[in-house]
Amino acid sequence: MIKGKTRKNTYRAIYRLLDRVSPVPFDCGTICGAACCRTDEPENMGLYLLPGEEKIHDRRDPWLTWELQSTEEYDFPPSWHGKVCYVNCAGPEHCRRSLRPIQCRTFPLKPVILKEGEESPVPVVYREPGCELALTWQDEALPYCCPLIASAAALDPAFLRATYTVWKHLIRDPLIRDLAAGR
């Protein structure tokens, strides 16, 4: 299993912070039928846990199914060696919201590290002045259309600040930093 430097208590604190915010002031799943939470699509809907994030989950908990995947077989940074956890949710009706993985909680945004003067190929949604970290819309191919991304929706400022704070802490871990930097 790939080992990151982010501690279990840090992940717990991050989860608590993100519990208090949402991208919009209503359940965005009501507009799209919770498309990002469905596993009944032909594509296998799921996401990768960040290095060490698996420490706060119980693999016996039936709301998630687990699979270990090799970093060499997928598009991970070269610094990532070994296995990563890929999880699938049993669907929104079974979701344990307090345990949703970070990449679920911060969707539809993703972190990117931009060098000084570098422009993002995807519109930057939030960035603090003088910081290399930026939040952009998730731009990976998705088997569904996220209405928030499609409309470039105005996101809740508290969500933007909390998500930015979380990723600022997470990129202190060299493995997560490499992921955000696209290396």
PDB file of C-alpha atoms in Angstrom:
ATOM      1  CA  MET A   1       0.000   0.000   0.000  1.00  0.00           C
ATOM      2  CA  ILE A   2       1.304   3.435  -0.880  1.00  0.00           C
ATOM      3  CA  LYS A   3       2.297   5.330   2.265  1.00  0.00           C
ATOM      4  CA  GLY A   4       1.846   9.064   2.504  1.00  0.00           C
ATOM      5  CA  LYS A   5       2.882  11.452   5.254  1.00  0.00           C
ATOM      6  CA  THR A   6      -0.632  12.670   6.093  1.00  0.00           C
ATOM      7  CA  ARG A   7      -1.675  11.349   9.490  1.00  0.00           C
ATOM      8  CA  LYS A   8      -4.979   9.785  10.455  1.00  0.00           C
ATOM      9  CA  ASN A   9      -5.789  12.704  12.798  1.00  0.00           C
ATOM     10  CA  THR A  10      -5.166  15.171   9.973  1.00  0.00           C
ATOM     11  CA  TYR A  11      -7.626  13.311   7.766  1.00  0.00           C
ATOM     12  CA  ARG A  12     -10.169  13.340  10.599  1.00  0.00           C
ATOM     13  CA  ALA A  13      -9.777  17.117  11.024  1.00  0.00           C
ATOM     14  CA  ILE A  14     -10.130  17.607   7.265  1.00  0.00           C
ATOM     15  CA  TYR A  15     -13.308  15.520   7.214  1.00  0.00           C
ATOM     16  CA  ARG A  16     -14.750  17.611  10.067  1.00  0.00           C
ATOM     17  CA  LEU A  17     -13.967  20.857   8.249  1.00  0.00           C
ATOM     18  CA  LEU A  18     -15.501  19.635   5.003  1.00  0.00           C
ATOM     19  CA  ASP A  19     -18.586  18.335   6.865  1.00  0.00           C
ATOM     20  CA  ARG A  20     -19.574  21.982   7.371  1.00  0.00           C
ATOM     21  CA  VAL A  21     -19.603  23.038   3.717  1.00  0.00           C
ATOM     22  CA  SER A  22     -21.186  22.135   0.393  1.00  0.00           C
ATOM     23  CA  PRO A  23     -20.510  23.388  -3.151  1.00  0.00           C
ATOM     24  CA  VAL A  24     -23.967  24.976  -3.370  1.00  0.00           C
ATOM     25  CA  PRO A  25     -26.584  25.797  -0.717  1.00  0.00           C
ATOM     26  CA  PHE A  26     -28.767  22.840  -1.744  1.00  0.00           C
ATOM     27  CA  ASP A  27     -28.256  19.170  -2.581  1.00  0.00           C
ATOM     28  CA  CYS A  28     -26.806  19.413  -6.086  1.00  0.00           C
ATOM     29  CA  GLY A  29     -27.703  15.732  -6.585  1.00  0.00           C
ATOM     30  CA  THR A  30     -31.312  16.829  -6.997  1.00  0.00           C
ATOM     31  CA  ILE A  31     -30.462  18.425 -10.375  1.00  0.00           C
ATOM     32  CA  CYS A  32     -28.685  15.433 -11.888  1.00  0.00           C
ATOM     33  CA  GLY A  33     -30.071  12.455  -9.955  1.00  0.00           C
ATOM     34  CA  ALA A  34     -26.832  12.203  -7.961  1.00  0.00           C
ATOM     35  CA  ALA A  35     -24.977  11.149 -11.122  1.00  0.00           C
ATOM     36  CA  CYS A  36     -21.557  11.242  -9.439  1.00  0.00           C
ATOM     37  CA  CYS A  37     -22.754   8.829  -6.728  1.00  0.00           C
ATOM     38  CA  ARG A  38     -24.296   6.128  -8.909  1.00  0.00           C
ATOM     39  CA  THR A  39     -22.789   2.728  -9.575  1.00  0.00           C
ATOM     40  CA  ASP A  40     -25.574   1.532 -11.890  1.00  0.00           C
ATOM     41  CA  GLU A  41     -23.856   3.072 -14.914  1.00  0.00           C
ATOM     42  CA  PRO A  42     -21.994   0.794 -17.350  1.00  0.00           C
ATOM     43  CA  GLU A  43     -18.789   2.515 -16.267  1.00  0.00           C
ATOM     44  CA  ASN A  44     -17.471   1.569 -12.873  1.00  0.00           C
ATOM     45  CA  MET A  45     -18.061   4.697 -10.769  1.00  0.00           C
ATOM     46  CA  GLY A  46     -15.574   5.175  -8.030  1.00  0.00           C
ATOM     47  CA  LEU A  47     -12.551   7.101  -6.916  1.00  0.00           C
ATOM     48  CA  TYR A  48      -9.089   6.664  -5.494  1.00  0.00           C
ATOM     49  CA  LEU A  49      -8.369   7.397  -1.869  1.00  0.00           C
ATOM     50  CA  LEU A  50      -5.435   9.672  -1.198  1.00  0.00           C
ATOM     51  CA  PRO A  51      -2.318   8.067   0.330  1.00  0.00           C
ATOM     52  CA  GLY A  52      -3.132   7.199   3.948  1.00  0.00           C
ATOM     53  CA  GLU A  53      -6.819   8.115   3.691  1.00  0.00           C
ATOM     54  CA  GLU A  54      -7.771   4.456   3.994  1.00  0.00           C
ATOM     55  CA  LYS A  55      -6.727   4.636   7.688  1.00  0.00           C
ATOM     56  CA  ILE A  56     -10.007   6.263   8.664  1.00  0.00           C
ATOM     57  CA  HIS A  57     -12.233   3.783   6.853  1.00  0.00           C
ATOM     58  CA  ASP A  58     -13.388   0.314   7.841  1.00  0.00           C
ATOM     59  CA  ARG A  59     -13.132  -2.024   4.860  1.00  0.00           C
ATOM     60  CA  ARG A  60     -15.916  -4.163   6.328  1.00  0.00           C
ATOM     61  CA  ASP A  61     -18.371  -1.265   6.120  1.00  0.00           C
ATOM     62  CA  PRO A  62     -20.807  -2.287   3.339  1.00  0.00           C
ATOM     63  CA  TRP A  63     -21.441   1.186   1.887  1.00  0.00           C
ATOM     64  CA  LEU A  64     -18.069   1.071   0.069  1.00  0.00           C
ATOM     65  CA  THR A  65     -16.521  -1.694  -1.981  1.00  0.00           C
ATOM     66  CA  TRP A  66     -12.730  -1.773  -2.101  1.00  0.00           C
ATOM     67  CA  GLU A  67     -10.183  -2.739  -4.687  1.00  0.00           C
ATOM     68  CA  LEU A  68      -6.403  -2.415  -4.550  1.00  0.00           C
ATOM     69  CA  GLN A  69      -4.911  -1.248  -7.822  1.00  0.00           C
ATOM     70  CA  SER A  70      -1.316  -0.952  -8.934  1.00  0.00           C
ATOM     71  CA  THR A  71      -0.010   2.575  -9.454  1.00  0.00           C
ATOM     72  CA  GLU A  72       2.065   1.271 -12.369  1.00  0.00           C
ATOM     73  CA  GLU A  73      -1.069   0.222 -14.283  1.00  0.00           C
ATOM     74  CA  TYR A  74      -2.812   3.588 -14.050  1.00  0.00           C
ATOM     75  CA  ASP A  75      -1.906   7.225 -14.594  1.00  0.00           C
ATOM     76  CA  PHE A  76      -0.334   8.096 -11.238  1.00  0.00           C
ATOM     77  CA  PRO A  77       2.711  10.264 -10.607  1.00  0.00           C
ATOM     78  CA  PRO A  78       6.049   8.413 -10.943  1.00  0.00           C
ATOM     79  CA  SER A  79       6.673   8.972  -7.211  1.00  0.00           C
ATOM     80  CA  TRP A  80       3.713   6.702  -6.408  1.00  0.00           C
ATOM     81  CA  HIS A  81       4.827   3.081  -6.027  1.00  0.00           C
ATOM     82  CA  GLY A  82       2.693   0.168  -4.916  1.00  0.00           C
ATOM     83  CA  LYS A  83      -1.046  -0.179  -4.492  1.00  0.00           C
ATOM     84  CA  VAL A  84      -3.757   2.439  -4.083  1.00  0.00           C
ATOM     85  CA  CYS A  85      -7.300   2.001  -2.797  1.00  0.00           C
ATOM     86  CA  TYR A  86     -10.090   2.381  -5.319  1.00  0.00           C
ATOM     87  CA  VAL A  87     -13.543   2.598  -3.720  1.00  0.00           C
ATOM     88  CA  ASN A  88     -17.083   2.421  -5.064  1.00  0.00           C
ATOM     89  CA  CYS A  89     -20.062   3.791  -3.181  1.00  0.00           C
ATOM     90  CA  ALA A  90     -23.164   1.604  -2.901  1.00  0.00           C
ATOM     91  CA  GLY A  91     -25.217   4.627  -3.998  1.00  0.00           C
ATOM     92  CA  PRO A  92     -26.562   7.826  -2.467  1.00  0.00           C
ATOM     93  CA  GLU A  93     -29.179   6.016  -0.422  1.00  0.00           C
ATOM     94  CA  HIS A  94     -26.379   4.151   1.425  1.00  0.00           C
ATOM     95  CA  CYS A  95     -23.926   7.045   1.669  1.00  0.00           C
ATOM     96  CA  ARG A  96     -22.274   7.674   5.016  1.00  0.00           C
ATOM     97  CA  ARG A  97     -21.795  11.388   4.408  1.00  0.00           C
ATOM     98  CA  SER A  98     -19.505  11.804   7.410  1.00  0.00           C
ATOM     99  CA  LEU A  99     -17.089   9.300   5.842  1.00  0.00           C
ATOM    100  CA  ARG A 100     -17.138  10.411   2.206  1.00  0.00           C
ATOM    101  CA  PRO A 101     -13.614  10.458   0.756  1.00  0.00           C
ATOM    102  CA  ILE A 102     -11.898  13.802   0.229  1.00  0.00           C
ATOM    103  CA  GLN A 103     -12.155  13.710  -3.541  1.00  0.00           C
ATOM    104  CA  CYS A 104     -15.915  13.212  -3.202  1.00  0.00           C
ATOM    105  CA  ARG A 105     -16.201  16.072  -0.711  1.00  0.00           C
ATOM    106  CA  THR A 106     -14.225  18.529  -2.845  1.00  0.00           C
ATOM    107  CA  PHE A 107     -15.875  17.642  -6.174  1.00  0.00           C
ATOM    108  CA  PRO A 108     -16.419  19.345  -8.652  1.00  0.00           C
ATOM    109  CA  LEU A 109     -13.026  20.931  -8.008  1.00  0.00           C
ATOM    110  CA  LYS A 110      -9.514  19.592  -8.215  1.00  0.00           C
ATOM    111  CA  PRO A 111      -6.232  21.023  -6.961  1.00  0.00           C
ATOM    112  CA  VAL A 112      -3.469  22.041  -9.338  1.00  0.00           C
ATOM    113  CA  ILE A 113      -0.024  23.423  -8.625  1.00  0.00           C
ATOM    114  CA  LEU A 114       0.909  26.224 -11.003  1.00  0.00           C
ATOM    115  CA  LYS A 115       4.444  27.503 -11.346  1.00  0.00           C
ATOM    116  CA  GLU A 116       4.905  31.269 -11.245  1.00  0.00           C
ATOM    117  CA  GLY A 117       3.488  32.747 -14.443  1.00  0.00           C
ATOM    118  CA  GLU A 118       2.020  29.417 -15.569  1.00  0.00           C
ATOM    119  CA  GLU A 119      -1.560  29.461 -16.838  1.00  0.00           C
ATOM    120  CA  SER A 120      -3.998  26.659 -16.115  1.00  0.00           C
ATOM    121  CA  PRO A 121      -5.494  24.926 -19.186  1.00  0.00           C
ATOM    122  CA  VAL A 122      -8.746  24.716 -17.183  1.00  0.00           C
ATOM    123  CA  PRO A 123     -10.379  27.850 -15.747  1.00  0.00           C
ATOM    124  CA  VAL A 124      -9.234  28.600 -12.210  1.00  0.00           C
ATOM    125  CA  VAL A 125     -12.205  28.734  -9.853  1.00  0.00           C
ATOM    126  CA  TYR A 126     -10.308  29.829  -6.735  1.00  0.00           C
ATOM    127  CA  ARG A 127      -6.765  30.866  -5.925  1.00  0.00           C
ATOM    128  CA  GLU A 128      -5.266  32.983  -3.180  1.00  0.00           C
ATOM    129  CA  PRO A 129      -2.907  35.762  -4.297  1.00  0.00           C
ATOM    130  CA  GLY A 130       0.733  34.719  -4.394  1.00  0.00           C
ATOM    131  CA  CYS A 131      -0.014  31.001  -3.904  1.00  0.00           C
ATOM    132  CA  GLU A 132       0.951  28.238  -6.291  1.00  0.00           C
ATOM    133  CA  LEU A 133      -2.141  26.194  -5.428  1.00  0.00           C
ATOM    134  CA  ALA A 134      -5.252  26.747  -7.535  1.00  0.00           C
ATOM    135  CA  LEU A 135      -8.618  25.032  -7.613  1.00  0.00           C
ATOM    136  CA  THR A 136      -9.973  24.282 -11.086  1.00  0.00           C
ATOM    137  CA  TRP A 137     -13.031  22.481 -12.362  1.00  0.00           C
ATOM    138  CA  GLN A 138     -12.596  18.718 -12.498  1.00  0.00           C
ATOM    139  CA  ASP A 139     -11.610  18.136 -16.127  1.00  0.00           C
ATOM    140  CA  GLU A 140     -11.116  14.396 -16.341  1.00  0.00           C
ATOM    141  CA  ALA A 141     -13.487  12.502 -18.618  1.00  0.00           C
ATOM    142  CA  LEU A 142     -16.633  11.670 -16.662  1.00  0.00           C
ATOM    143  CA  PRO A 143     -19.347   9.205 -17.727  1.00  0.00           C
ATOM    144  CA  TYR A 144     -21.987  11.803 -16.831  1.00  0.00           C
ATOM    145  CA  CYS A 145     -22.510  15.547 -17.085  1.00  0.00           C
ATOM    146  CA  CYS A 146     -22.094  17.477 -13.853  1.00  0.00           C
ATOM    147  CA  PRO A 147     -24.422  20.495 -14.054  1.00  0.00           C
ATOM    148  CA  LEU A 148     -22.154  22.508 -11.753  1.00  0.00           C
ATOM    149  CA  ILE A 149     -19.202  22.051 -14.103  1.00  0.00           C
ATOM    150  CA  ALA A 150     -21.269  22.426 -17.287  1.00  0.00           C
ATOM    151  CA  SER A 151     -22.709  25.752 -16.141  1.00  0.00           C
ATOM    152  CA  ALA A 152     -19.568  26.948 -14.326  1.00  0.00           C
ATOM    153  CA  ALA A 153     -21.886  27.472 -11.363  1.00  0.00           C
ATOM    154  CA  ALA A 154     -21.080  29.993  -8.674  1.00  0.00           C
ATOM    155  CA  LEU A 155     -19.894  27.896  -5.742  1.00  0.00           C
ATOM    156  CA  ASP A 156     -20.426  28.763  -2.095  1.00  0.00           C
ATOM    157  CA  PRO A 157     -17.527  30.957  -0.884  1.00  0.00           C
ATOM    158  CA  ALA A 158     -17.276  28.959   2.376  1.00  0.00           C
ATOM    159  CA  PHE A 159     -16.903  25.754   0.322  1.00  0.00           C
ATOM    160  CA  LEU A 160     -14.181  27.366  -1.799  1.00  0.00           C
ATOM    161  CA  ARG A 161     -12.233  28.584   1.244  1.00  0.00           C
ATOM    162  CA  ALA A 162     -12.548  25.263   3.116  1.00  0.00           C
ATOM    163  CA  THR A 163     -11.586  23.230   0.049  1.00  0.00           C
ATOM    164  CA  TYR A 164      -8.592  25.478  -0.587  1.00  0.00           C
ATOM    165  CA  THR A 165      -7.491  25.205   3.058  1.00  0.00           C
ATOM    166  CA  VAL A 166      -7.773  21.418   2.909  1.00  0.00           C
ATOM    167  CA  TRP A 167      -5.681  21.105  -0.240  1.00  0.00           C
ATOM    168  CA  LYS A 168      -3.092  23.574   1.120  1.00  0.00           C
ATOM    169  CA  HIS A 169      -2.574  21.167   4.025  1.00  0.00           C
ATOM    170  CA  LEU A 170      -2.700  18.030   1.900  1.00  0.00           C
ATOM    171  CA  ILE A 171      -0.060  19.165  -0.612  1.00  0.00           C
ATOM    172  CA  ARG A 172       2.460  19.248   2.225  1.00  0.00           C
ATOM    173  CA  ASP A 173       2.552  15.488   1.645  1.00  0.00           C
ATOM    174  CA  PRO A 174       5.011  15.026  -1.262  1.00  0.00           C
ATOM    175  CA  LEU A 175       2.883  12.296  -2.859  1.00  0.00           C
ATOM    176  CA  ILE A 176      -0.265  14.421  -2.858  1.00  0.00           C
ATOM    177  CA  ARG A 177       1.738  17.412  -4.062  1.00  0.00           C
ATOM    178  CA  ASP A 178       2.999  15.365  -7.014  1.00  0.00           C
ATOM    179  CA  LEU A 179      -0.597  14.421  -7.822  1.00  0.00           C
ATOM    180  CA  ALA A 180      -1.715  18.082  -7.799  1.00  0.00           C
ATOM    181  CA  ALA A 181       1.348  19.106  -9.818  1.00  0.00           C
ATOM    182  CA  GLY A 182       0.615  16.512 -12.472  1.00  0.00           C
ATOM    183  CA  ARG A 183       4.030  14.904 -12.046  1.00  0.00           C
TER     184      ARG A 183
END
